[in-house]
Coordinates of C-alpha atoms and ligand atoms in Angstrom, one line a residue:
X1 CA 128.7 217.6 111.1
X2 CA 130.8 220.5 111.1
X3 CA 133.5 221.6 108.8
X4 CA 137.3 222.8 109.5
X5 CA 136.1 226.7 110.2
X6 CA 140.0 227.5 110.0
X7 CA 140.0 226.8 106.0
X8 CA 137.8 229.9 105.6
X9 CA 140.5 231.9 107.1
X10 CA 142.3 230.9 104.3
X11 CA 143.3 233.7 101.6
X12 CA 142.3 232.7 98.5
X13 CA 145.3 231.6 95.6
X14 CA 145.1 233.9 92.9
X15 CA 148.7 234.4 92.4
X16 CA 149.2 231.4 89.6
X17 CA 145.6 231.6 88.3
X18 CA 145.8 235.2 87.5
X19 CA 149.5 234.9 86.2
X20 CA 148.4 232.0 83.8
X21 CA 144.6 234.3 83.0
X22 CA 146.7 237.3 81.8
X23 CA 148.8 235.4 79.9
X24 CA 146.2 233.5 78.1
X25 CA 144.3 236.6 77.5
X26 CA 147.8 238.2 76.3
X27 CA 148.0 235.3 74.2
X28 CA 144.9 235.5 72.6
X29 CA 145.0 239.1 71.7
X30 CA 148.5 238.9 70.3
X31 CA 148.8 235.8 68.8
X32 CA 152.0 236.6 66.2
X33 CA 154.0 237.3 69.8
X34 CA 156.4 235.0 71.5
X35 CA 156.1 235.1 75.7
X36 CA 158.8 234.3 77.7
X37 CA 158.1 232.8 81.0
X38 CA 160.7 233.7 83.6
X39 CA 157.8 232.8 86.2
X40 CA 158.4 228.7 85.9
X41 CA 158.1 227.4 88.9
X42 CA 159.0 223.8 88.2
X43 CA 161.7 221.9 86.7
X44 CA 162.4 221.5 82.7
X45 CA 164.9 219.2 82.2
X46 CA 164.1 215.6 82.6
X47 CA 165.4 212.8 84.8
X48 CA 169.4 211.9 84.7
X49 CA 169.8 208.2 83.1
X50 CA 171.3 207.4 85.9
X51 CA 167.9 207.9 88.1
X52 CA 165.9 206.6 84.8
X53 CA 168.2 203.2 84.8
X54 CA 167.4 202.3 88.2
X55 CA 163.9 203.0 88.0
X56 CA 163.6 201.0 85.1
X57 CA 165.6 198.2 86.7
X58 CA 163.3 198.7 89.7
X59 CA 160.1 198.2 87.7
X60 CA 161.5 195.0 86.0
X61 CA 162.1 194.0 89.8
X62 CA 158.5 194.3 90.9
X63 CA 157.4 192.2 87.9
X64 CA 159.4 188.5 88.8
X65 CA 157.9 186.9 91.8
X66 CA 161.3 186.6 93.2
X67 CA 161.9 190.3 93.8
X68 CA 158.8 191.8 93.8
X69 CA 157.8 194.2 96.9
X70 CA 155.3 195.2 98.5
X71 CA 154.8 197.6 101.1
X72 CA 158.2 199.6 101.9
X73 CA 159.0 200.1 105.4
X74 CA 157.9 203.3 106.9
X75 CA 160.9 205.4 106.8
X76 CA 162.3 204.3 104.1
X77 CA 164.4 200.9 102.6
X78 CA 167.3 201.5 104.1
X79 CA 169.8 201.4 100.5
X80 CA 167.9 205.0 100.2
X81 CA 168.6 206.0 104.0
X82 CA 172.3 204.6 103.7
X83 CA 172.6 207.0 100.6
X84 CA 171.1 210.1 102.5
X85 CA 173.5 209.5 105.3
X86 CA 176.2 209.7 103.1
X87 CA 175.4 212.6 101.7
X88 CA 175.3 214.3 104.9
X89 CA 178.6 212.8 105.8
X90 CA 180.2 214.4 103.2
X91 CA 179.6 217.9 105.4
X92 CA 180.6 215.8 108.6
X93 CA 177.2 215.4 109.6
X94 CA 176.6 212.1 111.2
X95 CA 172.9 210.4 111.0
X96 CA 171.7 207.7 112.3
X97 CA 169.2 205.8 109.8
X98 CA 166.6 206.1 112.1
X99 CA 166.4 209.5 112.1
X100 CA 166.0 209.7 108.9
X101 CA 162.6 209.4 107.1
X102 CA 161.9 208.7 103.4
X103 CA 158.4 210.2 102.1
X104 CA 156.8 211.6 98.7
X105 CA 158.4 215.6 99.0
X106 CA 158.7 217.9 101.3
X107 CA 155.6 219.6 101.0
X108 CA 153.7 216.7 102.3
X109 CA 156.2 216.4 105.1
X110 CA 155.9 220.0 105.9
X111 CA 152.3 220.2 106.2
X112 CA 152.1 217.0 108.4
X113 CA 154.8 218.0 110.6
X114 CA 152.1 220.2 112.5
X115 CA 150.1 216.6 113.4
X116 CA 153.1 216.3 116.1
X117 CA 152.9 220.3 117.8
X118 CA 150.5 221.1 120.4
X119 CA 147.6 223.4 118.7
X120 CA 148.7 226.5 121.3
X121 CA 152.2 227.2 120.1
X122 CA 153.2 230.1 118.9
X123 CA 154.5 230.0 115.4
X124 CA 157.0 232.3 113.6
X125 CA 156.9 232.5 109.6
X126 CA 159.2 234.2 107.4
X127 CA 157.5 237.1 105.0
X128 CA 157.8 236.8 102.3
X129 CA 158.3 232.8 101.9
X130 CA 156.6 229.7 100.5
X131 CA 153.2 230.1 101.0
X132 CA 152.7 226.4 102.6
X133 CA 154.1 226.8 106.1
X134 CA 151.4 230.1 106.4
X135 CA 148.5 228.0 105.0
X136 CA 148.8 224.8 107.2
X137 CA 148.8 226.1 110.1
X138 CA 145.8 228.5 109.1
X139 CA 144.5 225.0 108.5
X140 CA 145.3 223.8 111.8
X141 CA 143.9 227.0 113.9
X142 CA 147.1 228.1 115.2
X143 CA 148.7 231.6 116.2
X144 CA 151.3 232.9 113.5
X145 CA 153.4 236.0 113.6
X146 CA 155.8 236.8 110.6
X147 CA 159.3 238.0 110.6
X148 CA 160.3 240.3 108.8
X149 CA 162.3 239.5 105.7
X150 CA 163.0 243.2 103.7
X151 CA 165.8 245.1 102.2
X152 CA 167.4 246.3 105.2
X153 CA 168.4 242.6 106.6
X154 CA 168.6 241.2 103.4
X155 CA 165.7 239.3 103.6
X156 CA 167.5 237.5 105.9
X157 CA 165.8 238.2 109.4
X158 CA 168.0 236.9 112.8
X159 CA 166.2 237.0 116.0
X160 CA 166.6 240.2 118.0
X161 CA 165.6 241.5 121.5
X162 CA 161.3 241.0 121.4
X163 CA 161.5 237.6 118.7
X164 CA 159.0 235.1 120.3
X165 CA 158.4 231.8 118.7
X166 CA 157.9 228.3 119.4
X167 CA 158.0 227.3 116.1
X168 CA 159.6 229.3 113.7
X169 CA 160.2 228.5 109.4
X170 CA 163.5 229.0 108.0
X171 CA 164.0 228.4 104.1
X172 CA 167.4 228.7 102.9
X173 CA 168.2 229.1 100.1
X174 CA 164.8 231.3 100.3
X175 CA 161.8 230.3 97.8
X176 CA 160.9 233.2 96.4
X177 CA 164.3 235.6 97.4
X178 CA 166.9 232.9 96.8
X179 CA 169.0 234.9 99.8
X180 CA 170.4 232.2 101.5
X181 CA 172.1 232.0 105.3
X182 CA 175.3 232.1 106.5
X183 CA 176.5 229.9 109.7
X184 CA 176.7 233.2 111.7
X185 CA 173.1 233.9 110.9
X186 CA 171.9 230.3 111.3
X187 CA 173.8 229.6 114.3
X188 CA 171.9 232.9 116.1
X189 CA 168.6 231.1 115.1
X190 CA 170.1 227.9 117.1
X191 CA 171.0 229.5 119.8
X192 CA 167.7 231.4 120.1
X193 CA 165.6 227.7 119.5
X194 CA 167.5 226.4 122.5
X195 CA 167.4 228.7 125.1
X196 CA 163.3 229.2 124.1
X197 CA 162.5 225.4 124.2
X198 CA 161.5 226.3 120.3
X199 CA 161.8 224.1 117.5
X200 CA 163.3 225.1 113.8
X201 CA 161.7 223.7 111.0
X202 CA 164.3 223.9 108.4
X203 CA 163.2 224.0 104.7
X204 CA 166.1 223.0 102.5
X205 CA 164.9 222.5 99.1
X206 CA 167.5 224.2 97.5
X207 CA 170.4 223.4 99.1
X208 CA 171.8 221.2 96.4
X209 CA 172.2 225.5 94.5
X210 CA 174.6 225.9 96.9
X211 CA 178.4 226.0 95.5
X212 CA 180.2 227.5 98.5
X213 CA 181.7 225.9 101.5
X214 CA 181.0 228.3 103.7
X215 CA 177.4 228.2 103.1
X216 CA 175.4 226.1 105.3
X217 CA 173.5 223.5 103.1
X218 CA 172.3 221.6 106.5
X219 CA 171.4 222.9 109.6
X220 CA 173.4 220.3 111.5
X221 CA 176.3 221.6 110.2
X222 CA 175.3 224.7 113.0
X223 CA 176.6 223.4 116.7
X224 CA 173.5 222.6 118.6
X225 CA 171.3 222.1 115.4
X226 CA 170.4 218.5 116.4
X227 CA 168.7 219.5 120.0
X228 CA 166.3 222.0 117.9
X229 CA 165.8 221.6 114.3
X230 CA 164.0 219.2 112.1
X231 CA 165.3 219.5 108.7
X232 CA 163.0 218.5 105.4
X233 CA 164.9 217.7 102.1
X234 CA 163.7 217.2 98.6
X235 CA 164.7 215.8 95.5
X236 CA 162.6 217.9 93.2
X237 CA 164.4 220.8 92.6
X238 CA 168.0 218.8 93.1
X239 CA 166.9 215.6 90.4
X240 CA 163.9 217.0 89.0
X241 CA 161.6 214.7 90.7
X242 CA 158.9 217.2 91.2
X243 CA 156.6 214.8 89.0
X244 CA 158.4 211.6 90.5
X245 CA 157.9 212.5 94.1
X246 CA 160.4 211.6 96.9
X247 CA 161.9 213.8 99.3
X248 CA 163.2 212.9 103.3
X249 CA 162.8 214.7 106.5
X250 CA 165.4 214.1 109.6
X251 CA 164.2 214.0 113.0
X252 CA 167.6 214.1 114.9
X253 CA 167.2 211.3 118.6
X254 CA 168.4 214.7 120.3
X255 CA 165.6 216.5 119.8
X256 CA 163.3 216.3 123.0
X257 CA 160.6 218.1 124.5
X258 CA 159.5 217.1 127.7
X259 CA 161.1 214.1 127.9
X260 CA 159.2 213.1 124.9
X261 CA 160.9 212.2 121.5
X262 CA 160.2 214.3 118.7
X263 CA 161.5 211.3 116.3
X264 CA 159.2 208.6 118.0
X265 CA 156.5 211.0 117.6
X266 CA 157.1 211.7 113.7
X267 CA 157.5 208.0 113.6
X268 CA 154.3 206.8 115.2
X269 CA 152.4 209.9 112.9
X270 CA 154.1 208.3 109.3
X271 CA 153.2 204.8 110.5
X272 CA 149.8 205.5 111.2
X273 CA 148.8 208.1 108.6
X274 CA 151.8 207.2 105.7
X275 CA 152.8 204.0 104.1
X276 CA 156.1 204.6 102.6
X277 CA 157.3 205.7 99.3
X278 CA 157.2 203.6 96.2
X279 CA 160.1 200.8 95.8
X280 CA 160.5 201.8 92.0
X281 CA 160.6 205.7 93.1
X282 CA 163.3 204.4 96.0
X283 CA 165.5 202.9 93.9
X284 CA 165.7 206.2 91.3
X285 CA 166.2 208.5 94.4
X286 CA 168.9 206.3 95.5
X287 CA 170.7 207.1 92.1
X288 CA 171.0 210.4 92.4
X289 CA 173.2 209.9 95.4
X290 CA 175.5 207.3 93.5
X291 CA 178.6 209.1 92.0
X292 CA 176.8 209.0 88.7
X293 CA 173.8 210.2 89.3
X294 CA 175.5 213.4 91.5
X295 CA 177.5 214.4 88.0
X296 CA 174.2 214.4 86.5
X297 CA 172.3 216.3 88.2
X298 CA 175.2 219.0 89.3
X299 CA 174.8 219.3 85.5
X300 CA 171.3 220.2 85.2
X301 CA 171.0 222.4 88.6
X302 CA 174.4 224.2 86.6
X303 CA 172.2 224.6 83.5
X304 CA 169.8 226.6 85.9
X305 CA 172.0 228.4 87.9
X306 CA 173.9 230.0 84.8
X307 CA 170.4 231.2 83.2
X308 CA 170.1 232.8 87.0
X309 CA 173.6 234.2 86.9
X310 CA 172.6 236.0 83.3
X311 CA 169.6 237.0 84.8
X312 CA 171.7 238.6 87.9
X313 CA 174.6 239.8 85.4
X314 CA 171.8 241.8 83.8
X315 CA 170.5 243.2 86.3
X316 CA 173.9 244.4 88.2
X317 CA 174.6 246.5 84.5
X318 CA 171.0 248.1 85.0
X319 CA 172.6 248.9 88.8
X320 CA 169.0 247.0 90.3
X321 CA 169.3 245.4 94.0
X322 CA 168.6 242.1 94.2
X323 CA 169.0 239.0 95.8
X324 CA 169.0 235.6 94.9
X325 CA 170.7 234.6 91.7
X326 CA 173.5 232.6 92.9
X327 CA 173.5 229.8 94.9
X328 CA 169.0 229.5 93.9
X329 CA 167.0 229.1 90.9
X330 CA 165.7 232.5 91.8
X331 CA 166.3 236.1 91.3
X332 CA 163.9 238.1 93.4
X333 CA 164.1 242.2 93.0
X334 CA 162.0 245.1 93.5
X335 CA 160.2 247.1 91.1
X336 CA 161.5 250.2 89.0
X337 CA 159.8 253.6 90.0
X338 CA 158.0 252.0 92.8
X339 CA 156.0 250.0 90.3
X340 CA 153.9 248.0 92.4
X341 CA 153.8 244.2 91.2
X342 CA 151.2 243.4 89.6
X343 CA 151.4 246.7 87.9
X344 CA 155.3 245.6 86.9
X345 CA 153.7 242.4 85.7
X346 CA 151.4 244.1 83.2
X347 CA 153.9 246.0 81.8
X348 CA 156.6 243.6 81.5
X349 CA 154.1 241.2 79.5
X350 CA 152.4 244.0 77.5
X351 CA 155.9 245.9 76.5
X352 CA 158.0 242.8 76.4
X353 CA 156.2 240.3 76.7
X354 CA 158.0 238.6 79.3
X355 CA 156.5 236.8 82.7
X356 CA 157.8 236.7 86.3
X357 CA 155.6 236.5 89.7
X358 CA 154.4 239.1 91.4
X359 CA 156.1 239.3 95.2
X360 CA 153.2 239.8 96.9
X361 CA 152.2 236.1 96.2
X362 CA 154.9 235.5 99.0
X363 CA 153.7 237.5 101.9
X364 CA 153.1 241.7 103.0
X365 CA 156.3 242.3 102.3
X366 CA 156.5 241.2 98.9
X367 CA 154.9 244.0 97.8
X368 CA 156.8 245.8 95.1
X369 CA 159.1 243.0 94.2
X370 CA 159.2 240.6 91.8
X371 CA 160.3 237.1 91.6
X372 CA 162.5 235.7 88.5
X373 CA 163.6 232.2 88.0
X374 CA 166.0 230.0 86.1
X375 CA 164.2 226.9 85.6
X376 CA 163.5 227.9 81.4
X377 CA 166.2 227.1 78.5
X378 CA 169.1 229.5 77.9
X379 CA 167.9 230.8 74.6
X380 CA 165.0 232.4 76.2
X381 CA 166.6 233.5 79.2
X382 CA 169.1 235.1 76.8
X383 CA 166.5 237.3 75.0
X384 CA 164.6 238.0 78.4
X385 CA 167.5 239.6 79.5
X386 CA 167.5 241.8 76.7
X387 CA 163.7 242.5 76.7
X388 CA 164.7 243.2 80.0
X389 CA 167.1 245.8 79.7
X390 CA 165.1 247.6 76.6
X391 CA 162.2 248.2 79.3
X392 CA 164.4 249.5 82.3
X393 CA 166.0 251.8 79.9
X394 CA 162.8 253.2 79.3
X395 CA 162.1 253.9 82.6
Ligands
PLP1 N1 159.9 223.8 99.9 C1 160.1 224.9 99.1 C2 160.7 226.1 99.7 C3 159.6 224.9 97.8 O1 159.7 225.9 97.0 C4 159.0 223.7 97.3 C5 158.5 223.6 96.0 O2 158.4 224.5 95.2 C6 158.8 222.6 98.2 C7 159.3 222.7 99.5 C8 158.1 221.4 97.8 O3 159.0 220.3 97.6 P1 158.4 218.9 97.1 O4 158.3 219.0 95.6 O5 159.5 218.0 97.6 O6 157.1 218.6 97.8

């Protein structure tokens, strides 16, 4: 027997552990002191009733004989495809059911993804970004390279004279710099997938922070997007499901590489290695699309996005770049006086006892920076942002 040898090139985590070690050990030391935890990386409000009816209506389901189910169908039951295809129809982008596939989040999805690419391609990451894409395909043995996300393009790289990929990550809105792409920018990635035979996997998690027409919230709303991109949505960060799991990936009939079908390939890979989301699970992702359910969870992605707009206020009066803080969860902004992060980190939790995560968790390039989020209650973000300010105003 031997083992996978490409998960010792794997970097060990310590971004969250250390994060959570120096905050227990702040804790312990300073017991009288309240923290506030800008670094939440998850959810906090819960499920909308509209998503909690259904899924209790579901469960009664499964417990008569009559309507009980048992193993859904591998993409999906299609009541939850017709709903996603609606959704995209609302920014004229027509589906077909069968290219869209239901699973458990888009994390799983991501990461199995790579079970359909040849081992030899050449793949092209984002830095900084989600750590997942760079870890799978560590996992897997293949070749990465990273583009380069900094200050100067925004964190926002396009493809330029020497960019070589056959596989290249895009995350918009970004996890961690909430920058997010315009159609000019995404349509220069499009371009550049189809005239390099490359595919573009497109990570849109946080599309549903988007509040601006003009903003891209698909990639098939870019012209050509359907020969090239495989797009991977999620319901975790737009209904809070991150503890209820479902999320869907579309694998558009247009997308083929020589002469093969990427959909029947993603197909053949979920019905052999996946065996469908839960019916109960279903049913409560289905909500979210009804009419209902899309009030109630524009209201809780608003809560959010206003704690990320006082964030962002707050930080335009101290006159600190940033990016992020608008159409994300996340505020992402480099350090004062060159602080590096985790040294930014110390200081913000020893002096004002306030949290956010280190950039460097994200990538080289990270270095320096600092990630904020919205995902805590407006109280605390309200006294962060005062903490805040008393610290840069010391500096
Ligand atoms: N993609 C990005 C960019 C994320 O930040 C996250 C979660 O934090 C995910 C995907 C995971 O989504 P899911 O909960 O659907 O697996």
């Amino acid at each position: 027997m031997h083992i996978n040898n490409n998960y010792l090139n794997l970097k060990d985590s310590y971004l969250f552990a250390t994060v959570a070690n120096k905050v227990a050990a702040y804790k312990e030391a300073n017991p009288d002191k309240k923290i506030i935890r800008l670094d939440i990386g998850d959810v906090t409000l819960p499920l909308c009733q509209a998503v909690v009816d259904a899924m209790k209506a579901a469960s009664d389901e499964m417990g008569k004989k009559e309507t009980f189910r048992g193993y859904a169908p591998y993409q999906g039951y299609d009541f939850i495809q017709n709903a996603v295809a609606g959704y995209y129809k609302n920014r004229q982008v027509d589906l077909d059911l069968t290219e869209i596939f239901v699973s458990d989040g888009a994390k799983s999805d991501i990461g199995n993804i790579l079970d359909i690419f040849s081992a030899d391609n050449q793949v092209l990451i984002p830095d900084p970004v989600y750590p997942v894409y760079v870890d799978t395909n560590i996992m897997a043995g293949r070749r990465t390279s990273y583009l380069d996300a900094k200050e100067e393009n925004g964190f926002l790289p396009v493809p330029g004279p020497d960019t070589k990929g056959d596989i290249i990550y895009i995350c918009s809105p970004n996890n961690p710099t909430g920058a997010v792409y315009n159609k000019i920018q995404l349509k220069a990635w499009v371009d550049f997938a189809v005239k390099n035979n490359a595919v573009i996997l497109f990570d849109a998690a946080y599309e549903a922070f988007i509040d601006d027409a003009e903003l891209p919230k698909s990639i098939y709303e870019i012209e050509g997007a359907k020969q090239c991109a495989i797009e991977f949505g999620s319901l975790s960060k737009t209904a809070g499901f991150t503890g209820t799991r479902c999320g869907y990936t579309i694998v558009p009939h247009e997308l083929v590489s020589e002469g093969v079908s990427l959909n029947s390939l993603w197909l053949r890979r979920q019905s052999t290695k996946f065996n469908g989301s839960p019916y109960i699970i279903q049913r409560g992702a289905e909500a979210v699309f009804s009419p209902e359910g899309q009030r109630q969870t524009k209201e809780n992605i608003a809560y959010y996005k206003e704690n990320a707009r006082l964030i962002s206020q707050a930080l335009d009066k101290m006159g600190i770049w940033y990016t992020g803080g608008q159409h994300s969860p996340y505020i992402w902004f480099k350090c004062p006086n060159n602080l590096g992060s985790w040294e930014f980190f110390d200081l913000l939790l020893d002096k004002a006892q306030l949290t956010g995560t280190p950039g460097e968790g994200f990538g080289a390039n990270g270095k320096g920076f600092f990630r904020l989020t919205g995902f805590g209650s407006k109280e605390d973000v309200q006294e962060a942002v005062k903490r805040l300010a008393g610290i840069m105003s010391m500096m």
